[in-house]
Tab-separated table of C-alpha atoms in Angstrom:
chain	number	residue	atom	x	y	z
M	1	MET	CA	-14.714	17.810	4.931
M	2	SER	CA	-16.274	14.345	5.223
M	3	ARG	CA	-13.955	11.388	5.667
M	4	PRO	CA	-13.672	9.308	2.479
M	5	ARG	CA	-14.522	5.635	2.865
M	6	VAL	CA	-11.465	3.616	1.829
M	7	VAL	CA	-11.785	-0.179	1.685
M	8	VAL	CA	-8.545	-2.124	1.497
M	9	VAL	CA	-8.609	-5.713	0.251
M	10	GLY	CA	-5.267	-7.347	0.938
M	11	SER	CA	-2.786	-9.147	3.144
M	12	ALA	CA	-1.984	-9.106	6.843
M	13	ASN	CA	1.377	-10.360	8.119
M	14	MET	CA	3.379	-10.299	11.297
M	15	ASP	CA	6.625	-8.506	10.435
M	16	LEU	CA	9.767	-9.837	12.120
M	17	VAL	CA	12.263	-6.997	11.632
M	18	ALA	CA	16.007	-7.247	12.279
M	19	MET	CA	18.230	-4.163	12.122
M	20	THR	CA	21.796	-4.683	10.883
M	21	PRO	CA	24.671	-2.480	9.679
M	22	VAL	CA	24.644	-4.115	6.228
M	23	LEU	CA	22.293	-6.442	4.370
M	24	PRO	CA	23.696	-9.990	4.221
M	25	ALA	CA	24.889	-11.399	0.919
M	26	ALA	CA	23.919	-14.937	-0.116
M	27	GLY	CA	25.360	-17.408	2.375
M	28	GLN	CA	26.539	-14.654	4.724
M	29	THR	CA	25.628	-14.231	8.395
M	30	VAL	CA	25.795	-10.710	9.840
M	31	LEU	CA	25.373	-9.559	13.424
M	32	GLY	CA	22.259	-7.446	13.897
M	33	THR	CA	21.645	-4.622	16.335
M	34	ASP	CA	17.921	-4.590	17.181
M	35	PHE	CA	14.785	-6.665	16.631
M	36	VAL	CA	11.109	-5.663	16.583
M	37	MET	CA	7.916	-7.580	15.842
M	38	VAL	CA	5.125	-5.451	14.377
M	39	PRO	CA	1.938	-6.038	12.361
M	40	GLY	CA	2.423	-5.628	8.623
M	41	GLY	CA	1.351	-6.920	5.225
M	42	LYS	CA	0.576	-4.496	2.434
M	43	GLY	CA	-3.163	-4.718	2.967
M	44	ALA	CA	-3.106	-4.111	6.702
M	45	ASN	CA	-0.459	-1.411	6.354
M	46	GLN	CA	-2.404	0.464	3.695
M	47	ALA	CA	-5.632	0.223	5.695
M	48	ILE	CA	-3.879	1.673	8.757
M	49	ALA	CA	-2.137	4.291	6.609
M	50	ALA	CA	-5.409	5.418	5.036
M	51	THR	CA	-7.176	5.577	8.398
M	52	ARG	CA	-4.387	7.573	10.039
M	53	ALA	CA	-4.346	9.897	7.021
M	54	GLY	CA	-8.014	10.710	7.522
M	55	ALA	CA	-10.145	7.979	5.961
M	56	SER	CA	-12.916	5.869	7.345
M	57	GLY	CA	-10.882	2.720	6.740
M	58	VAL	CA	-12.125	-0.850	6.306
M	59	PHE	CA	-9.824	-3.858	6.012
M	60	LEU	CA	-10.874	-7.083	4.283
M	61	GLY	CA	-8.405	-9.947	4.559
M	62	ALA	CA	-7.540	-13.117	6.471
M	63	ILE	CA	-5.488	-13.943	9.549
M	64	GLY	CA	-4.546	-17.296	11.047
M	65	SER	CA	-5.851	-18.966	14.201
M	66	ASP	CA	-2.419	-18.617	15.836
M	67	SER	CA	-1.190	-16.062	18.367
M	68	PHE	CA	0.076	-13.844	15.562
M	69	GLY	CA	-3.497	-13.618	14.254
M	70	VAL	CA	-4.829	-12.473	17.629
M	71	THR	CA	-2.162	-9.793	17.821
M	72	LEU	CA	-2.696	-8.689	14.226
M	73	LYS	CA	-6.426	-8.101	14.664
M	74	ALA	CA	-5.942	-6.282	17.947
M	75	ARG	CA	-3.279	-3.968	16.552
M	76	ILE	CA	-5.140	-3.204	13.306
M	77	SER	CA	-8.354	-2.488	15.222
M	78	ALA	CA	-6.482	-0.275	17.699
M	79	SER	CA	-5.429	1.911	14.757
M	80	GLY	CA	-9.063	2.752	14.099
M	81	VAL	CA	-9.541	0.413	11.130
M	82	ASP	CA	-12.861	-1.436	10.831
M	83	THR	CA	-11.942	-5.141	11.103
M	84	GLY	CA	-15.488	-6.405	11.585
M	85	GLN	CA	-15.247	-8.647	8.516
M	86	LEU	CA	-11.640	-9.791	8.952
M	87	ARG	CA	-11.575	-13.571	8.410
M	88	VAL	CA	-9.910	-16.072	10.736
M	89	VAL	CA	-8.524	-19.118	8.915
M	90	TYR	CA	-7.335	-22.225	10.764
M	91	GLY	CA	-3.538	-22.405	10.674
M	92	ALA	CA	-0.691	-19.921	10.443
M	93	SER	CA	-0.960	-16.201	9.835
M	94	GLY	CA	1.169	-14.561	7.175
M	95	VAL	CA	4.709	-13.719	8.251
M	96	ALA	CA	7.280	-11.332	6.757
M	97	VAL	CA	10.961	-11.612	7.644
M	98	VAL	CA	12.535	-8.178	7.159
M	99	THR	CA	16.169	-7.076	7.342
M	100	VAL	CA	16.946	-3.344	7.473
M	101	ASP	CA	20.433	-1.852	7.077
M	102	ALA	CA	21.978	1.306	8.478
M	103	VAL	CA	20.758	3.529	5.616
M	104	GLY	CA	17.176	2.264	5.677
M	105	GLU	CA	17.331	-0.178	2.764
M	106	ASN	CA	15.641	-3.525	3.322
M	107	THR	CA	15.054	-7.068	2.134
M	108	VAL	CA	11.752	-8.859	2.736
M	109	VAL	CA	10.687	-12.523	2.545
M	110	VAL	CA	6.955	-13.234	2.924
M	111	ALA	CA	5.331	-16.556	3.880
M	112	PRO	CA	1.657	-15.924	3.010
M	113	GLY	CA	-0.055	-18.264	5.480
M	114	ALA	CA	-3.745	-17.342	5.831
M	115	ASN	CA	-3.469	-14.761	3.052
M	116	ALA	CA	-3.316	-17.571	0.483
M	117	ALA	CA	-6.723	-18.799	1.666
M	118	PHE	CA	-8.440	-15.422	1.201
M	119	THR	CA	-10.653	-16.356	-1.751
M	120	GLY	CA	-14.348	-16.233	-2.659
M	121	LEU	CA	-15.493	-12.839	-1.364
M	122	THR	CA	-18.750	-13.004	0.580
M	123	GLU	CA	-21.737	-10.779	-0.096
M	124	PRO	CA	-21.020	-8.590	2.973
M	125	GLU	CA	-17.425	-8.179	1.799
M	126	LEU	CA	-18.540	-7.264	-1.716
M	127	SER	CA	-21.096	-4.862	-0.256
M	128	ALA	CA	-18.327	-3.093	1.666
M	129	VAL	CA	-16.401	-2.657	-1.591
M	130	ARG	CA	-19.465	-1.288	-3.386
M	131	ARG	CA	-20.095	1.306	-0.652
M	132	ALA	CA	-16.527	2.610	-0.715
M	133	ASP	CA	-15.288	5.812	-2.279
M	134	VAL	CA	-11.968	4.128	-3.080
M	135	LEU	CA	-10.912	0.469	-3.210
M	136	VAL	CA	-7.223	-0.220	-2.604
M	137	THR	CA	-5.740	-3.622	-3.332
M	138	GLN	CA	-2.360	-5.276	-3.985
M	139	LEU	CA	-0.925	-8.635	-5.080
M	140	GLU	CA	-0.049	-10.422	-1.809
M	141	ILE	CA	-3.409	-12.226	-1.916
M	142	PRO	CA	-4.763	-14.556	-4.641
M	143	LEU	CA	-5.239	-12.771	-7.954
M	144	GLU	CA	-8.783	-14.112	-8.251
M	145	THR	CA	-9.703	-12.172	-5.093
M	146	VAL	CA	-8.175	-8.972	-6.435
M	147	LEU	CA	-10.175	-9.413	-9.651
M	148	GLU	CA	-13.406	-10.117	-7.789
M	149	ALA	CA	-13.034	-6.986	-5.669
M	150	ALA	CA	-12.139	-4.840	-8.690
M	151	ARG	CA	-15.152	-6.098	-10.653
M	152	ALA	CA	-17.481	-5.235	-7.772
M	153	ALA	CA	-15.919	-1.793	-7.429
M	154	ARG	CA	-16.197	-0.996	-11.125
M	155	ALA	CA	-19.852	-2.061	-11.214
M	156	ALA	CA	-20.632	0.242	-8.281
M	157	GLY	CA	-18.601	3.238	-9.469
M	158	THR	CA	-15.986	2.828	-6.737
M	159	ARG	CA	-12.521	4.021	-7.767
M	160	VAL	CA	-9.947	1.221	-7.982
M	161	VAL	CA	-6.356	1.832	-6.860
M	162	LEU	CA	-4.015	-1.088	-7.516
M	163	ASN	CA	-0.597	-1.185	-5.913
M	164	ALA	CA	0.854	-3.867	-8.200
M	165	ALA	CA	3.210	-5.352	-5.603
M	166	PRO	CA	4.943	-7.721	-5.497
M	167	ALA	CA	5.965	-7.419	-9.145
M	168	ARG	CA	4.270	-9.771	-11.586
M	169	GLU	CA	2.714	-9.775	-15.025
M	170	LEU	CA	-0.939	-8.769	-14.818
M	171	PRO	CA	-3.910	-10.024	-16.830
M	172	ALA	CA	-5.539	-7.564	-19.210
M	173	GLU	CA	-8.886	-7.941	-17.432
M	174	LEU	CA	-7.478	-6.597	-14.187
M	175	LEU	CA	-5.694	-3.684	-15.833
M	176	GLU	CA	-8.948	-2.698	-17.546
M	177	LEU	CA	-10.594	-2.402	-14.116
M	178	VAL	CA	-7.870	-0.195	-12.604
M	179	ASP	CA	-8.457	3.554	-12.297
M	180	LEU	CA	-5.058	4.357	-10.774
M	181	LEU	CA	-1.966	2.136	-10.802
M	182	VAL	CA	0.800	2.597	-8.214
M	183	VAL	CA	4.133	0.862	-8.911
M	184	ASN	CA	7.818	1.127	-8.149
M	185	GLU	CA	10.380	0.696	-10.911
M	186	GLY	CA	10.584	-3.105	-10.704
M	187	GLU	CA	6.812	-3.401	-10.713
M	188	ALA	CA	6.559	-0.976	-13.633
M	189	ARG	CA	8.868	-3.202	-15.677
M	190	ALA	CA	6.646	-6.204	-14.909
M	191	VAL	CA	3.584	-4.309	-16.184
M	192	SER	CA	4.976	-2.375	-19.155
M	193	GLY	CA	8.476	-3.704	-19.778
M	194	VAL	CA	10.122	-0.352	-18.977
M	195	GLY	CA	10.887	1.725	-15.886
M	196	ARG	CA	11.829	5.335	-15.269
M	197	GLU	CA	13.209	5.745	-18.795
M	198	ASP	CA	9.641	5.726	-20.148
M	199	PRO	CA	7.007	5.772	-17.384
M	200	GLY	CA	4.392	6.912	-19.884
M	201	ALA	CA	4.329	3.346	-21.208
M	202	LEU	CA	2.201	2.478	-18.167
M	203	LEU	CA	-0.620	4.497	-19.718
M	204	ASP	CA	-0.939	1.910	-22.460
M	205	SER	CA	-2.436	-0.327	-19.773
M	206	VAL	CA	-4.233	2.024	-17.336
M	207	PRO	CA	-5.760	5.520	-17.490
M	208	ARG	CA	-3.674	6.925	-14.596
M	209	ALA	CA	-0.383	5.797	-13.099
M	210	VAL	CA	2.097	6.704	-10.395
M	211	LEU	CA	5.697	5.500	-10.525
M	212	THR	CA	7.428	5.793	-7.152
M	213	LEU	CA	11.176	6.384	-7.336
M	214	GLY	CA	12.356	6.387	-3.713
M	215	ALA	CA	14.839	9.228	-3.260
M	216	GLY	CA	13.865	10.358	-6.766
M	217	GLY	CA	10.312	11.198	-5.707
M	218	ALA	CA	7.450	10.081	-7.937
M	219	TRP	CA	6.118	10.441	-11.469
M	220	TYR	CA	2.416	10.880	-12.269
M	221	GLY	CA	0.740	10.637	-15.648
M	222	ASP	CA	-2.709	10.195	-17.139
M	223	ARG	CA	-4.311	9.728	-20.531
M	224	ASP	CA	-5.585	13.311	-20.515
M	225	GLY	CA	-2.008	14.403	-21.088
M	226	THR	CA	-1.077	15.447	-17.556
M	227	THR	CA	2.409	14.444	-16.407
M	228	ALA	CA	4.359	15.588	-13.373
M	229	GLN	CA	7.633	14.772	-11.654
M	230	ILE	CA	7.231	15.234	-7.903
M	231	PRO	CA	10.510	15.566	-5.970
M	232	ALA	CA	11.156	13.582	-2.812
M	233	PHE	CA	10.919	15.265	0.583
M	234	PRO	CA	14.391	15.584	2.133
M	235	ILE	CA	14.579	13.482	5.300
M	236	GLU	CA	17.024	11.310	7.200
M	237	ALA	CA	15.729	7.827	6.366
M	238	VAL	CA	15.760	5.217	9.125
M	239	ASP	CA	13.612	2.413	7.674
M	240	SER	CA	11.870	2.427	4.285
M	241	THR	CA	9.868	-0.765	4.963
M	242	GLY	CA	6.387	0.796	5.150
M	243	ALA	CA	6.989	3.944	3.115
M	244	GLY	CA	5.314	2.616	-0.027
M	245	ASP	CA	2.245	1.574	1.945
M	246	ALA	CA	2.063	4.972	3.643
M	247	PHE	CA	2.244	6.549	0.177
M	248	THR	CA	-0.546	4.390	-1.274
M	249	GLY	CA	-2.873	4.776	1.707
M	250	ALA	CA	-2.448	8.548	1.779
M	251	LEU	CA	-2.898	8.785	-1.987
M	252	ALA	CA	-6.241	6.970	-1.747
M	253	VAL	CA	-7.386	9.373	0.973
M	254	ALA	CA	-6.347	12.481	-0.921
M	255	TRP	CA	-8.067	11.281	-4.109
M	256	GLY	CA	-11.169	10.306	-2.134
M	257	GLU	CA	-11.252	13.826	-0.694
M	258	GLY	CA	-11.304	15.272	-4.200
M	259	ARG	CA	-7.758	16.619	-4.500
M	260	GLU	CA	-6.270	16.969	-7.947
M	261	LEU	CA	-4.116	13.912	-8.469
M	262	VAL	CA	-0.824	15.754	-8.913
M	263	ASP	CA	-1.334	17.381	-5.516
M	264	ALA	CA	-2.557	14.072	-4.091
M	265	VAL	CA	0.695	12.424	-5.197
M	266	ARG	CA	2.715	15.242	-3.629
M	267	TRP	CA	0.865	14.790	-0.312
M	268	ALA	CA	1.382	11.027	-0.563
M	269	CYS	CA	5.125	11.617	-1.029
M	270	ALA	CA	5.099	13.494	2.261
M	271	ALA	CA	3.387	10.503	3.893
M	272	GLY	CA	5.988	8.086	2.553
M	273	ALA	CA	8.826	10.328	3.716
M	274	ALA	CA	7.307	10.747	7.173
M	275	CYS	CA	7.039	6.963	7.483
M	276	ALA	CA	10.675	6.368	6.521
M	277	ARG	CA	11.834	8.438	9.513
M	278	HIS	CA	10.826	5.631	11.904
M	279	VAL	CA	11.443	1.882	12.371
M	280	GLY	CA	8.781	-0.728	11.581
M	281	ALA	CA	6.022	-0.787	8.997
M	282	SER	CA	2.651	-0.295	10.720
M	283	ALA	CA	4.229	1.349	13.773
M	284	SER	CA	5.718	4.125	11.638
M	285	LEU	CA	2.723	4.913	9.417
M	286	PRO	CA	2.140	8.653	9.902
M	287	ARG	CA	-0.963	10.427	11.119
M	288	ARG	CA	-2.530	13.255	9.144
M	289	ASP	CA	-0.987	16.070	11.181
M	290	GLU	CA	2.506	14.647	10.627
M	291	ILE	CA	1.875	14.366	6.879
M	292	ASP	CA	0.498	17.922	6.731
M	293	ALA	CA	3.433	19.309	8.685
M	294	LEU	CA	6.042	17.735	6.410
M	295	TYR	CA	4.059	18.635	3.285
M	296	ALA	CA	3.767	22.280	4.335
M	297	THR	CA	7.360	22.700	5.508
M	298	ALA	CA	9.262	20.874	2.778
M	299	ALA	CA	6.971	21.763	-0.127
M	300	GLY	CA	6.695	25.413	0.909
M	301	ASN	CA	2.896	25.265	0.902
């Protein structure tokens, strides 16, 4: 099987992750247990996730001229992702401050840095999108850039996967360019006004949609009438920070390989579960053999 070409247009951040028994309430200081600093950002994470899951991955984004930027590029490249067109912008790289509690729940604050300057896609960047089997993008970069990439993909027949995170209301033009929408419950409410009580409402905006539900698994539906509820894989969660990115990257790979989307979502659920067994976003993104092993064992395949 040939490796699908997955181009990810999105953000790159340095994740500063503190582990603590409980998440702090407003105005509260809690004593943490461990600290790690790892590359993150939804774009970089999904590019690494797709590459580890079996894609020929390309990442288009922007990093700062600071030491974080140097580390980000080195780490993303070391994961096998093509970073040949990764921009360097004078100033600070994006940073995410993450707190993770004892049961794997987290809070995240993102300072976009160089990501906010990632606008005006160049011809080589647009060419990379046009040559892809699947374009994956999110909402941690300027919306105009997301639109520009999606327009180029649609014109070239490249499938467009939008992970509509962080949650926000989306313009109709963008939704019309999306082939597959991936959202959690909060993001679903921003798009359609409803969550798990009526996930089919997402299909008023896009032809195919996945609603991720954490421990509840995932829902898939399309305008052809297919719907499926995929159960979660039973694991002992350590850190859910990168699980959604592992899911989206693996889903893009599976769809690019030609899997039926219900099965692709099931395989992506295995990727998200495998990720949640480890600490740190990019550091915990699973490789294909780990995804396959969990998929086969827990799903009985």
